[in-house]
Amino acid sequence: MTTPEDITALRDRALADVAGAGTLAALEEARVAHTGRKSGLTEILSGIGKLPPELRGPMGKSANEARRAVEAALTARKEELEGEELGRKLLEDRTDITLPGDGRPAGALHLLTQVRLEVEEIFLALGYRIADGPEIEDEYHNFTALNVPQGHPARSSSDTFYVAGHPHAALRPQTSPVQVRVMETQEPPVYVIAPGAVYRRDDVDATHSPMFHQLEGLAVDEGLSLAHLKGTLVHVARELLGDGIEYVLRPHFFPFTEPSVELYVRWTDRHGRPQWLELLGAGMVDPEVFGFVGYDPERWTGFAFGMGLDRIAMVRHGLPDLRLLFESDLRFLEQFS
Ligand code: PHE
């Protein structure tokens, strides 16, 4: 005969097994053993009906209480074990957020591109527009229409890179041919700039490279004078290099401008020595050039200039060598990103 003490003993054993279960699997075993169909408690409960009527009430009550206590303990222990397991998994699968990622470094504009965009902005604000021309240029636009006479040294293959097998085509040695192309397609007034690469068989040194960049400018209007040219150049130089710059305009000669000048600015070279560096050539458009493009030289006057973009970068950043700009060495380039 089952007694209330048996129920208490069953319950206590069950509670002890539940408390001692160290894993979810062990807990499941304890659940099946103590509350499953073949467990002692279940047997007692299903046998209640066969007990003498006066025992059914108390026995049923304590068996049900025992079962509820075991079930509550099972639920509580299950939560405990699941919590432990989650903690363990989190620890094992922990992502180390301090490890460096494998993201790509962000790109940046090349120093020269930055300088070109900046100069473009300055001229756009003055009302200029941007024009473009081919880098492989014909003899007419490179020289003839710019009033460069036959036999001029710039026309020779010791100064200019000609295209093999094409004696009248050359890599443009200056951006000035774009002046001619613009005037051929447009009536005055004209206010354009034309940035781009140019090529020369120069001796290579720290301030020369066989490929470099110029920014051509051309203004044609009524009543333009050298004073407008100077005002424009000095404004741009100050915008780029600061109000305190020292500059000098020196007379010079170009076949396509008359009179012609060069703008020099003071800068400090890598040895800390102050130097003058030629930033650009310029002048009043020669009436001969207007003749080639059909502009009336009695009505229109104009000025033109061609500045070295690489040299602006050089002066601004005190670069020891212009050629650094073309070597694609990231240790150099990253300093300007
Ligand atoms: N093309 C000249 C040079 O490369 C510069 C220049 C441009 C001079 C326009 C006058 C006018 O040296």
PDB file of C-alpha atoms and ligand atoms in Angstrom, residues 174 176 179 200 214 216 254 256-257 281-283 304-306, ligand 1:
ATOM      1  CA  GLN A 174      51.433  73.476 -74.905  1.00  0.00           C
ATOM      2  CA  SER A 176      47.690  77.046 -76.609  1.00  0.00           C
ATOM      3  CA  GLN A 179      42.826  78.822 -78.007  1.00  0.00           C
ATOM      4  CA  ARG A 200      58.052  68.357 -74.354  1.00  0.00           C
ATOM      5  CA  GLN A 214      49.094  73.444 -68.165  1.00  0.00           C
ATOM      6  CA  GLU A 216      45.451  77.718 -70.797  1.00  0.00           C
ATOM      7  CA  PHE A 254      55.816  84.316 -77.454  1.00  0.00           C
ATOM      8  CA  PHE A 256      51.223  84.334 -80.444  1.00  0.00           C
ATOM      9  CA  THR A 257      51.118  87.215 -77.969  1.00  0.00           C
ATOM     10  CA  GLY A 281      53.559  82.717 -69.724  1.00  0.00           C
ATOM     11  CA  ALA A 282      51.018  85.235 -70.958  1.00  0.00           C
ATOM     12  CA  GLY A 283      50.382  88.211 -73.189  1.00  0.00           C
ATOM     13  CA  ALA A 304      46.001  84.640 -73.065  1.00  0.00           C
ATOM     14  CA  PHE A 305      48.041  82.769 -70.530  1.00  0.00           C
ATOM     15  CA  GLY A 306      49.328  79.266 -69.896  1.00  0.00           C
TER      16      GLY A 306
HETATM   17  N1  PHE B   1      52.063  78.354 -74.308  1.00  0.00           N
HETATM   18  C1  PHE B   1      53.076  79.107 -73.598  1.00  0.00           C
HETATM   19  C2  PHE B   1      54.058  78.127 -72.973  1.00  0.00           C
HETATM   20  O1  PHE B   1      53.782  76.955 -72.905  1.00  0.00           O
HETATM   21  C3  PHE B   1      52.451  79.928 -72.483  1.00  0.00           C
HETATM   22  C4  PHE B   1      51.544  80.978 -73.014  1.00  0.00           C
HETATM   23  C5  PHE B   1      50.200  80.751 -73.165  1.00  0.00           C
HETATM   24  C6  PHE B   1      52.042  82.208 -73.351  1.00  0.00           C
HETATM   25  C7  PHE B   1      49.347  81.739 -73.632  1.00  0.00           C
HETATM   26  C8  PHE B   1      51.226  83.207 -73.805  1.00  0.00           C
HETATM   27  C9  PHE B   1      49.889  82.950 -73.919  1.00  0.00           C
HETATM   28  O2  PHE B   1      55.117  78.504 -72.549  1.00  0.00           O
END
